[in-house]
Amino acid sequence: MPPNTTASTGQQPGKSGRKKGRRARLFVIVLVLAVVAGVTGGAYWSISTVRASFPQTKGSITLDGLSGPVDVKRDGYGIPQIYASSDEDLFMAQGFVQAQDRFYEMDVRRHMTSGRLSEMFGKSQVDNDEFLRTLGWNRVAEEEYEKTLSPSTKKYLQAYAKGVNAYLDGKANKDISLEYAALGFANDYKPQKWTPVDSIAWLKAMAWDLRGNMQDEIDRALMTSRLGPKEIQDLYPDYPYGRNKTIVQAGQYDEVTKTFEQGSTAGAGSSADSSTSGTSTAAGSDGADLQSQLSGLQDALDDLPTAVGVNGNGIGSNSWVVGGKYTITGKPLLANDPHLSASLPSVWYQMGLHCRSVSSKCQYDASGYTFAGMPGVVIGHNQNISWGMTNSGVDVTDLYLEKLSGDGYLYDGKTRPFTKREETIKVAGGAPKKIVVRETGNGPLLSDRSSELVKVGKKATVDTAAPDRGDGYGISLRWTALQAGTTMDAVFAMDKAKNWNDFRAAGALFDVPSQNLIYADTEGNIGYTLPGKIPTRPQGYDGSVPAPGWDSKSRWTGYIDDDELPYEYNPSRGYIVTANQAVVDKAKYPYTLTTDWGYGARSQRITDLIQSKIDDGGKISTEDMRQMQLDNSSEIAKLLVPKLLKIDIDDKTVRDADDVREAQELLEGWDYTQDADSAAAAYFNSVWRNILKLAFGNKLPKELRVKGQCLWVDPVNTTGPADATEKVRECGERDADQAQPDGGDRWFEVVRSLMDDEKSDWWTTPKNGTRPAATDRDSLFKRAMIDARWELTAKLGKDIDTWSWGRLHRLFLKNQTLGTDGPGFLQYALNRGPWKLSGGEATVNASGWNAAGGYGVVWVPSMRMVVNLGDLDKSKWINLTGASGHAYNAHYTDQTDKWADGELLDWSFSNEAVDKSTSDTLVLKP
C-alpha cells in the first residue's frame, strides 16, 4: 500500500506583436548600452560593438588554404548554401561560415565536452568539469581521431578546423561575439584554435543526452525507500504491444535465416508474455541499498549542462515516411521533428553543402541540419535520398556497484588495481584544481565525484553473496560511448549515399548514440534501420537496475551483430512511423533492446492519422504532413474526460461548487485539442497534473519530488508500531523539469492500467484543509478537479473566459550561458520570449512540460522538416530560432514566430531554386 502523506503548505505574436517586438529589441540595445556604461565605470558597448561580430555576407574574403573560390549564398533568413569544387574546400568553407554565425556556441560546447568550462566561467563550473573529466569524453574523441576514423573523415575534419581557425585569425574577442565582450569584463579569456577532436567530442555530448534508460534505472532504485515491488511495477507498466504498434511490424533482422512473423499478429502481444523484467528486481535486494549514492548521482546529473536534451529525460522525436502509393506526387514524403531542450541559438544549424560538379574530387550535394562545430549534414537529404532520426532509447548504459578495497576493487574474489589518471582543471580567476579519476573494469567511478556517493552501502540490503559493505560501495558507469567509435564516418557516408544499400552501410557506422533511422529515395523506396553498438547481457541482467560489479557474471557478453538488428524495407502497409515507441515486439525478437521504451502515444496517433487518410481514399501531401506535425490531440484527455464529466460536484461536499462546475463545463464538447487559446485544455491539463500529484507524486520519495515542495510523511525504516511514529516533514530534492511524475506517456499507461481498479490504494489521498479526502478513483478525480479550479484561479484569474492553455504553457528562449547565470541586464539582452504555445506532453506537437514542476515548456520540436522526394525544391523546413548566434542580428530568432505558428519555410536545393532565393552572396577566395 502506498505510504500515507499529507500535503503542507503568449499567444503567438501577430503582425502588431512583431512590430512591438522589433521596437522592444531596439529599446533593449539602448538599455544594455546604458546599463553597461553604468556598471563598468565609463566603459560602454556602442552600437558598433554590438554589430562588430555580425558576419560579412557580401563581397569577398581571402582564406589561406583554399584551392579554389567558394560561393556562400544566403537566403532571406541567413541560411547558407555553400558551393565548392573540392571536398576539402567545401568543409573548410563550412567551418568558416559556421564560425561566422555561431563560434561562441561552438566554443562553449567544446569546453563542456572536454570538461573545461571553468576556464571560461570560473569556479562555479568546477564540479561540472570534474564530472565531465571523469566521463572522459574528450579522451575518447582523441582515441577515435587517432585510431578508428577513416583517412577521408580525418581529412574533412582537418579542413573544417582550418576554416574555423581562418575565421578566428586576427580577431579580437569583441569581434567574435557579444558574449566575449561581456566576459572580457571578468577575465582575459582568449579562444584557442579549433581542432578536429573538438568536432568529434560533440557527438559524445549528444550521445550522453540520448543515452537511454539510465534515469529510469536511478529512479526505480530510489523508489525502493517508500514503495514495494508491486507499487514500482505499477509505475512501470508493460508496453501495450496490442494497442500501440511497434516500428518494425513485418521486417527482418537477418535476411537469410531469421524473419519476423508475418500477418496480423505482428507487433501484438499480451501483458502476460510481455512483462517488464527487472521492475521487481529494482524493488528487491539491489534497490533499497542505493538511496544515498543514487541521490548523490542524481544531484550531479541535475547540475550538468544540457547538451541537446533535458539531461536524458523526456527526450523524444517524431519521424515518419509515406510511400508514393499514398502521396499526391507518387513519390515518398518524409517528415522529422526531433524533440530536444529549447536553447538560444537552436542546437540545429541549417545549411546546404554543394559540389559544383559531383565527382571523385568533390562528392557531396546535401542539404539539411547539422550542429555548429561539426562538419557534414546530420539530418536532411542529398540529390538521391532523404533520412531522418529519432532516439531509439535502447539501453546502452549500466550502473555497477563496486566493492572498493584499498587501492583497488573486488572482482571475482580478487582485488584489482584501479586504472588512474590525474586531471588538472584550470579556473578563470582562481587556482587550478587537480583531481584523480579512477576506473574499474566496468568504467569510471562516478562516486568519486560526489560526497554523497561515497556513502554507498551504509544502509544496503544486498544478497548474502555480496561482499561486506565496509565503508560502502562505489558506483561505476559502463557506456558504449566511452569506447572509440565511427559515428563521424557515418555522417559523411550518409551525406553521399545513393541508395538503400549505401544508406544501410552508412547506418552501420552510426554506433553511438543508437538512433532510429528512416529513409526514402527518389526512386520511390522507403525503409527503416536500427543501427548502434547495443550490448548483450547475461541471463538475469536486463540493465534495468544497477548490477554487482564484483561478479564477472554481470558483465556484458558482447554486442548485437549488425545483421541481427531490426530493419524494414518497402513494407506492404506503405509507411513507417518512429516516435520512440518499441522497435520490435519482444516476444518475436531474441535480444532485450531495453525495458524502458516510450509507450507509443505519439507514434500511434501519427499512425492513426496516416491510416485514416489512406482509408478515406485520399492522397497525402506535404501540407498534410505539416498538419500532422502540428496535431495537438491529447490521448490521456480522451481517456479521462468522459469520466470527469460524470463526477458529481455537489454543493454539500464541495465548497464553492458552482465555480468548480463552471470549470467542469469547459470539458463538455471539447475535442481534446490543446490549442494555445483553449480554456478547456488549460483546465484539463491542470486536472491531469493534480491527479498525478495526488495519486502518485505525494507518495514518491523526496529524491524524485520537486525541490522545495514539502510533505508530512511516515518516516522510513522506523522501528515499533506504525501508530507510534510521528510524521516527519520531507522536502523534494529534484529540479522542476526533472521531477516525477512528469506526465508523459508512461504515466498515461499507469493511469490507464489502474482505471478499472476503482478501489486501488493509489486512488487515496488524505483531507487537506477544505479539500476532501479521497478513498477511491472518482473521489480522487473530484478532488483533482477542485484543486485544479483553484490553482488556475490563482494563476489565471477567477473569470474562466480569460483562461487559455497558452497563458500557462509558455516558451522562453535562453542563451545557455550568460542568459541563464549572467547579470540580469545580460539575461535581458540575450534571452527572448515568451511564446504562448499549443501542444503538450506526449502529443505529436510535442511542446513538453513536466507535470510535477509546472506548465512551462521544457522541450520542443527543435526543428521541423518535410522532404518531398518527388521535387526536392518543394520540401519545407523550419528551425526553432535562426541561423545566427549573435544577439540583435536579424537572424537571431527570425524563424521563431513562424515555428510557433506551425509554419514551414521553402527549402531550396537545386541551383536554380537557390539562386532565386539568394539575398546575399559571399565569395571566399584562395
Tab-separated table of N, CA and C in Angstrom, residues 55 152 180 184 270 303 313 325 344 415 450 468 488 493 532 586 604 713 745 758 792 825 829 837 846 903:
chain	number	residue	atom	x	y	z
A	55	PRO	N	28.377	38.632	-39.156
A	55	PRO	CA	29.183	38.085	-40.251
A	55	PRO	C	29.136	38.942	-41.509
A	152	SER	N	39.654	9.666	-44.918
A	152	SER	CA	38.894	10.753	-45.544
A	152	SER	C	38.176	11.592	-44.495
A	180	TYR	N	31.653	37.352	-25.602
A	180	TYR	CA	33.069	37.519	-25.263
A	180	TYR	C	33.332	38.931	-24.754
A	184	GLY	N	34.826	39.681	-21.153
A	184	GLY	CA	36.036	40.477	-21.035
A	184	GLY	C	36.059	41.361	-19.816
A	270	SER	N	0.443	-9.854	-25.465
A	270	SER	CA	-0.372	-9.684	-24.268
A	270	SER	C	0.520	-9.312	-23.105
A	303	ASP	N	23.019	18.928	-12.213
A	303	ASP	CA	23.844	20.119	-12.355
A	303	ASP	C	24.582	20.182	-13.687
A	313	ASN	N	16.122	13.174	-19.821
A	313	ASN	CA	14.696	12.990	-19.530
A	313	ASN	C	13.836	13.590	-20.631
A	325	LYS	N	2.771	5.363	-53.103
A	325	LYS	CA	1.441	4.811	-53.362
A	325	LYS	C	0.355	5.665	-52.725
A	344	LEU	N	18.929	28.830	-27.124
A	344	LEU	CA	19.136	30.008	-27.956
A	344	LEU	C	20.637	30.248	-28.074
A	415	THR	N	41.332	-8.668	-5.579
A	415	THR	CA	41.434	-7.217	-5.682
A	415	THR	C	42.254	-6.836	-6.898
A	450	SER	N	31.180	12.809	-5.978
A	450	SER	CA	30.110	13.300	-5.122
A	450	SER	C	30.321	12.830	-3.702
A	468	ASP	N	31.197	-7.844	2.008
A	468	ASP	CA	30.924	-6.957	3.137
A	468	ASP	C	30.981	-5.502	2.677
A	488	MET	N	31.262	9.602	-36.690
A	488	MET	CA	31.649	10.684	-37.595
A	488	MET	C	31.804	10.165	-39.018
A	493	ALA	N	29.231	9.322	-44.745
A	493	ALA	CA	28.732	8.241	-45.598
A	493	ALA	C	27.267	8.443	-45.950
A	532	GLY	N	23.651	0.849	-34.289
A	532	GLY	CA	24.149	1.146	-32.949
A	532	GLY	C	24.936	0.015	-32.334
A	586	LYS	N	8.832	-7.750	-28.231
A	586	LYS	CA	9.850	-8.525	-27.513
A	586	LYS	C	9.617	-10.021	-27.618
A	604	GLN	N	1.384	6.096	-32.202
A	604	GLN	CA	0.104	5.538	-32.608
A	604	GLN	C	-0.824	6.620	-33.149
A	713	VAL	N	5.192	13.060	6.061
A	713	VAL	CA	5.143	11.651	5.649
A	713	VAL	C	5.537	10.748	6.812
A	745	ASP	N	3.933	9.753	-21.494
A	745	ASP	CA	3.041	8.658	-21.843
A	745	ASP	C	3.245	7.409	-20.993
A	758	GLU	N	-11.058	0.666	-9.281
A	758	GLU	CA	-11.522	1.916	-8.688
A	758	GLU	C	-11.183	2.048	-7.208
A	792	LEU	N	-5.898	27.298	-11.050
A	792	LEU	CA	-5.997	28.194	-12.199
A	792	LEU	C	-6.602	29.545	-11.822
A	825	PHE	N	20.938	42.289	-16.540
A	825	PHE	CA	20.845	43.060	-17.777
A	825	PHE	C	21.317	42.235	-18.966
A	829	ALA	N	19.282	41.085	-22.289
A	829	ALA	CA	19.790	41.371	-23.624
A	829	ALA	C	19.848	40.138	-24.503
A	837	LEU	N	2.350	28.625	-26.428
A	837	LEU	CA	2.370	27.500	-27.356
A	837	LEU	C	1.164	26.581	-27.228
A	846	ALA	N	4.841	18.188	-29.861
A	846	ALA	CA	5.335	17.857	-28.521
A	846	ALA	C	6.078	19.016	-27.870
A	903	GLU	N	4.355	27.201	-39.037
A	903	GLU	CA	4.663	27.408	-40.450
A	903	GLU	C	5.991	26.748	-40.817
